[in-house]
Amino acid sequence: MARTVHIIGAGLAGLSAALDLSARGDRVIVHEATAFVGGRCRSYRDATLGMTIDNGNHLLLSGNHAALAYLRSIGAEQRLIGPPGAEFPFVDLASRERWTLRFNDGRLPLWIFDRSRRVPGTHALDYVALARLLWPRAGKSVGEVITCDGVLYRRLVEPLLLAALNIDPPHGSARLASAVVRETLGAGGRACRPLVARDGLGPTLIEPALAALQNGGAVVNLEHQLRALRFGAERIEALDFGGDAVVLNAADAVILAVPPYAAAALVEGLSVPTEFRAIVNAHFAIDPPAGQPPILGVLNGVVQWIFAFPSRVSVTISAGDQYLDTARDVLAKTIWNEVAAATGLPDTLPPWQIVRERRATFAATPAQDAKRPGAATRWRNLALAGDWTDTGLPATIESAIRSGNRAAALIARQSA
Ligand SMILES: Cc1cc2nc3c(=O)[nH]c(=O)nc-3n(C[C@H](O)[C@H](O)[C@H](O)COP(=O)(O)OP(=O)(O)OC[C@H]3O[C@@H](n4cnc5c(N)ncnc54)[C@H](O)[C@@H]3O)c2cc1C
């Protein structure tokens, strides 16, 4: 009899595990607590703006190989758009300078030696200090490994690490920063092309995955929250969904792909990250000006990145905890003034929406990073997945998808 793998949580970690196991021929049932799929990476119909928007702007890089493989497997790779090369336009709101960082394709960082490609105001030798981030000692913070000051830091390292780690970089884990630098700048421009889901996260990352799962015979149960696991000595014996319970056969398995606080409530004694950082997004219903790049880095403002979508301009503020209690209209106006200055759009505030995700990611400090568990548990038919498990990466789409791949591989090996 074919065994059943129950996947708890339909975020990207759960979906990627479900796709892998379904492709192997396992019977897969996904159980999602809410009425929607995608978790922290989703599109929704926004009544205020009268359009479908993403809960937050998500940026991928061409070096995110697991995310790209996931997209290929669901036939959606073409739905990501980006420039042909690794280009990052920036504007500095304080000095009004504008420049575009252009990494060369190969691993040898020739762009560092080219004034027209590197960060203005820096010299080739400044970049040598970054090498210290490549192989840091365990448990160190970024601030303990490199000097978090100076032009190169403010114009390259800070925006890169703030976006990737979602934490004020000096407090971030050097191990996680190192993984980001190795897999992006260190891997050459071919790994650094910025990619965005122009038509939304749902149509790109979520709906094609659901279609692929359903075509493969997998079942997705929405509004089906796992309330408790029944633990035997060596295996999970049953799943309790409140109204109904599922008793597991000897060969059945479970992948818990829920956020860390939900996992900790279900598995006593599980070590999980307990601190989080917010991400604030502002969305404005307005056509971006002609020639506006898909993403623009902003320095010396509240705004960090401006994304241009059809009929919409959106802003991302990582580690935005300080803006969680700011009045929404005040925040919208502040952000819009900066967008107008950066893009040349009129000062008049267009229809807007602000989405504040309080627990967008775990806090990527060395101490929180040390709390991340691996995929295996002491129950042989229970594996863990999620961007917060110990993937060696900060909490990103790539981390979530790799964690799902890894949990699926673990469960697959156990049945082999
Ligand atoms: C605003 C924002 C911007 C971001 N920007 C980027 C970016 O630019 N680039 C990038 O790579 N990453 C970005 N991220 C991070 C990325 O979205 C996450 O890393 C990824 O979506 C996490 O996926 P996950 O499956 O691990 O977790 P989740 O998406 O949290 O999925 C967990 C799922 O489990 C469900 N669940 C919880 N409890 C139960 C239960 N008891 N029973 C059943 N189901 C349950 C939840 O409802 C949820 O659907 C961003 C995140 C946010 C919030």
mmCIF file of N, CA and C and ligand atoms in Angstrom, residues 8-14 31-34 38-41 55-59 224-226 257-259 262 266 279 281 357 360 386-387 395-398 400, ligand 1:
data_model
loop_
_atom_site.group_PDB
_atom_site.id
_atom_site.type_symbol
_atom_site.label_atom_id
_atom_site.label_comp_id
_atom_site.label_asym_id
_atom_site.label_seq_id
_atom_site.Cartn_x
_atom_site.Cartn_y
_atom_site.Cartn_z
ATOM 1 N N ILE A 8 2.188 19.685 6.976
ATOM 2 C CA ILE A 8 1.436 20.652 7.773
ATOM 3 C C ILE A 8 1.985 22.046 7.463
ATOM 4 N N GLY A 9 1.152 22.880 6.843
ATOM 5 C CA GLY A 9 1.571 24.236 6.470
ATOM 6 C C GLY A 9 1.793 24.333 4.976
ATOM 7 N N ALA A 10 1.073 25.257 4.330
ATOM 8 C CA ALA A 10 1.189 25.424 2.873
ATOM 9 C C ALA A 10 1.900 26.716 2.514
ATOM 10 N N GLY A 11 2.994 27.024 3.235
ATOM 11 C CA GLY A 11 3.915 28.067 2.784
ATOM 12 C C GLY A 11 4.853 27.445 1.757
ATOM 13 N N LEU A 12 5.875 28.174 1.362
ATOM 14 C CA LEU A 12 6.776 27.652 0.333
ATOM 15 C C LEU A 12 7.520 26.410 0.788
ATOM 16 N N ALA A 13 7.835 26.321 2.092
ATOM 17 C CA ALA A 13 8.535 25.131 2.585
ATOM 18 C C ALA A 13 7.643 23.902 2.415
ATOM 19 N N GLY A 14 6.391 24.022 2.850
ATOM 20 C CA GLY A 14 5.455 22.901 2.729
ATOM 21 C C GLY A 14 5.187 22.550 1.275
ATOM 22 N N HIS A 31 -2.058 20.129 4.803
ATOM 23 C CA HIS A 31 -3.062 20.695 5.718
ATOM 24 C C HIS A 31 -2.646 22.123 6.051
ATOM 25 N N GLU A 32 -3.497 23.078 5.727
ATOM 26 C CA GLU A 32 -3.166 24.492 5.958
ATOM 27 C C GLU A 32 -4.210 25.103 6.895
ATOM 28 N N ALA A 33 -3.711 25.818 7.916
ATOM 29 C CA ALA A 33 -4.614 26.371 8.937
ATOM 30 C C ALA A 33 -5.528 27.460 8.369
ATOM 31 N N THR A 34 -4.989 28.301 7.498
ATOM 32 C CA THR A 34 -5.775 29.439 7.021
ATOM 33 C C THR A 34 -6.576 29.056 5.766
ATOM 34 N N GLY A 38 0.324 29.787 0.643
ATOM 35 C CA GLY A 38 1.429 30.723 0.382
ATOM 36 C C GLY A 38 2.061 31.294 1.636
ATOM 37 N N GLY A 39 1.348 31.252 2.758
ATOM 38 C CA GLY A 39 1.914 31.739 4.022
ATOM 39 C C GLY A 39 2.353 33.182 3.903
ATOM 40 N N ARG A 40 3.636 33.412 4.172
ATOM 41 C CA ARG A 40 4.165 34.785 4.150
ATOM 42 C C ARG A 40 4.494 35.273 2.743
ATOM 43 N N CYS A 41 4.185 34.483 1.746
ATOM 44 C CA CYS A 41 4.536 34.832 0.369
ATOM 45 C C CYS A 41 3.278 34.644 -0.478
ATOM 46 N N ASN A 55 1.533 40.470 -0.293
ATOM 47 C CA ASN A 55 1.658 40.879 1.112
ATOM 48 C C ASN A 55 2.951 41.663 1.317
ATOM 49 N N GLY A 56 3.946 41.376 0.493
ATOM 50 C CA GLY A 56 5.202 42.124 0.554
ATOM 51 C C GLY A 56 5.963 41.908 -0.739
ATOM 52 N N ASN A 57 6.748 42.902 -1.120
ATOM 53 C CA ASN A 57 7.567 42.730 -2.324
ATOM 54 C C ASN A 57 8.624 41.691 -2.026
ATOM 55 N N HIS A 58 8.803 40.760 -2.929
ATOM 56 C CA HIS A 58 9.814 39.720 -2.736
ATOM 57 C C HIS A 58 10.817 39.785 -3.873
ATOM 58 N N LEU A 59 12.083 39.812 -3.500
ATOM 59 C CA LEU A 59 13.157 39.831 -4.490
ATOM 60 C C LEU A 59 13.884 38.496 -4.453
ATOM 61 N N HIS A 224 -7.623 23.790 7.885
ATOM 62 C CA HIS A 224 -7.467 22.494 8.542
ATOM 63 C C HIS A 224 -6.210 22.567 9.404
ATOM 64 N N GLN A 225 -6.400 23.184 10.574
ATOM 65 C CA GLN A 225 -5.256 23.471 11.445
ATOM 66 C C GLN A 225 -4.903 22.263 12.301
ATOM 67 N N LEU A 226 -3.636 21.900 12.302
ATOM 68 C CA LEU A 226 -3.195 20.827 13.189
ATOM 69 C C LEU A 226 -3.189 21.350 14.624
ATOM 70 N N ALA A 257 5.749 22.026 8.546
ATOM 71 C CA ALA A 257 6.303 23.183 7.825
ATOM 72 C C ALA A 257 5.565 24.447 8.247
ATOM 73 N N VAL A 258 5.494 24.645 9.551
ATOM 74 C CA VAL A 258 4.764 25.783 10.123
ATOM 75 C C VAL A 258 5.787 26.775 10.683
ATOM 76 N N PRO A 259 5.376 28.005 11.024
ATOM 77 C CA PRO A 259 6.343 28.947 11.608
ATOM 78 C C PRO A 259 6.887 28.422 12.949
ATOM 79 N N ALA A 262 4.593 28.151 16.003
ATOM 80 C CA ALA A 262 3.574 27.098 15.871
ATOM 81 C C ALA A 262 4.216 25.721 16.076
ATOM 82 N N LEU A 266 3.571 22.689 19.112
ATOM 83 C CA LEU A 266 3.164 21.327 18.764
ATOM 84 C C LEU A 266 4.167 20.274 19.236
ATOM 85 N N ILE A 279 8.756 43.516 8.569
ATOM 86 C CA ILE A 279 8.982 44.156 7.266
ATOM 87 C C ILE A 279 7.742 45.004 6.982
ATOM 88 N N ASN A 281 5.684 47.183 4.146
ATOM 89 C CA ASN A 281 5.529 47.452 2.714
ATOM 90 C C ASN A 281 4.459 48.507 2.524
ATOM 91 N N GLU A 357 4.151 43.361 8.360
ATOM 92 C CA GLU A 357 4.269 41.969 8.835
ATOM 93 C C GLU A 357 5.186 42.001 10.052
ATOM 94 N N ALA A 360 7.889 38.989 10.267
ATOM 95 C CA ALA A 360 8.221 38.649 8.872
ATOM 96 C C ALA A 360 9.275 37.550 8.820
ATOM 97 N N GLY A 386 10.855 24.800 6.982
ATOM 98 C CA GLY A 386 10.518 26.203 7.233
ATOM 99 C C GLY A 386 11.785 27.032 7.099
ATOM 100 N N ASP A 387 11.610 28.311 6.744
ATOM 101 C CA ASP A 387 12.786 29.170 6.541
ATOM 102 C C ASP A 387 13.599 29.344 7.807
ATOM 103 N N ALA A 395 16.232 33.896 6.665
ATOM 104 C CA ALA A 395 14.851 33.496 6.347
ATOM 105 C C ALA A 395 14.421 34.119 5.025
ATOM 106 N N THR A 396 14.491 33.332 3.982
ATOM 107 C CA THR A 396 14.189 33.801 2.631
ATOM 108 C C THR A 396 13.413 32.709 1.897
ATOM 109 N N ILE A 397 12.950 33.053 0.704
ATOM 110 C CA ILE A 397 12.284 32.069 -0.147
ATOM 111 C C ILE A 397 13.240 30.894 -0.395
ATOM 112 N N GLU A 398 14.498 31.216 -0.665
ATOM 113 C CA GLU A 398 15.479 30.173 -0.954
ATOM 114 C C GLU A 398 15.634 29.232 0.250
ATOM 115 N N ALA A 400 13.393 28.697 2.627
ATOM 116 C CA ALA A 400 12.146 27.933 2.801
ATOM 117 C C ALA A 400 12.113 26.752 1.825
HETATM 118 C C1 LIG B 1 6.811 41.220 3.907
HETATM 119 C C2 LIG B 1 7.803 40.136 3.577
HETATM 120 C C3 LIG B 1 8.764 40.371 2.611
HETATM 121 C C4 LIG B 1 9.690 39.366 2.289
HETATM 122 N N1 LIG B 1 10.596 39.592 1.303
HETATM 123 C C5 LIG B 1 11.395 38.582 0.882
HETATM 124 C C6 LIG B 1 12.244 38.763 -0.236
HETATM 125 O O1 LIG B 1 12.319 39.838 -0.822
HETATM 126 N N2 LIG B 1 13.001 37.696 -0.662
HETATM 127 C C7 LIG B 1 12.942 36.494 -0.018
HETATM 128 O O2 LIG B 1 13.627 35.555 -0.468
HETATM 129 N N3 LIG B 1 12.159 36.303 1.080
HETATM 130 C C8 LIG B 1 11.388 37.314 1.537
HETATM 131 N N4 LIG B 1 10.556 37.124 2.607
HETATM 132 C C9 LIG B 1 10.623 35.852 3.358
HETATM 133 C C10 LIG B 1 9.759 34.750 2.724
HETATM 134 O O3 LIG B 1 8.447 35.209 2.484
HETATM 135 C C11 LIG B 1 9.700 33.581 3.704
HETATM 136 O O4 LIG B 1 11.014 33.165 3.987
HETATM 137 C C12 LIG B 1 8.920 32.372 3.192
HETATM 138 O O5 LIG B 1 7.700 32.737 2.605
HETATM 139 C C13 LIG B 1 8.688 31.428 4.386
HETATM 140 O O6 LIG B 1 8.013 30.265 3.957
HETATM 141 P P1 LIG B 1 7.714 29.099 4.999
HETATM 142 O O7 LIG B 1 6.988 28.051 4.263
HETATM 143 O O8 LIG B 1 8.966 28.735 5.704
HETATM 144 O O9 LIG B 1 6.775 29.739 6.135
HETATM 145 P P2 LIG B 1 5.299 30.368 6.059
HETATM 146 O O10 LIG B 1 5.130 31.106 4.789
HETATM 147 O O11 LIG B 1 5.113 31.122 7.332
HETATM 148 O O12 LIG B 1 4.316 29.111 6.006
HETATM 149 C C14 LIG B 1 3.863 28.418 7.143
HETATM 150 C C15 LIG B 1 2.409 27.998 6.900
HETATM 151 O O13 LIG B 1 1.999 27.170 8.000
HETATM 152 C C16 LIG B 1 0.642 27.498 8.291
HETATM 153 N N5 LIG B 1 0.343 27.005 9.651
HETATM 154 C C17 LIG B 1 0.734 27.520 10.845
HETATM 155 N N6 LIG B 1 0.319 26.751 11.855
HETATM 156 C C18 LIG B 1 -0.365 25.717 11.298
HETATM 157 C C19 LIG B 1 -1.037 24.560 11.830
HETATM 158 N N7 LIG B 1 -1.060 24.324 13.156
HETATM 159 N N8 LIG B 1 -1.657 23.713 10.971
HETATM 160 C C20 LIG B 1 -1.611 23.924 9.627
HETATM 161 N N9 LIG B 1 -0.982 24.996 9.079
HETATM 162 C C21 LIG B 1 -0.364 25.872 9.905
HETATM 163 C C22 LIG B 1 0.610 28.994 8.125
HETATM 164 O O14 LIG B 1 -0.714 29.475 8.004
HETATM 165 C C23 LIG B 1 1.433 29.177 6.859
HETATM 166 O O15 LIG B 1 0.653 29.102 5.696
HETATM 167 C C24 LIG B 1 9.656 38.118 2.981
HETATM 168 C C25 LIG B 1 8.699 37.915 3.981
HETATM 169 C C26 LIG B 1 7.788 38.903 4.278
HETATM 170 C C27 LIG B 1 6.755 38.640 5.345
#
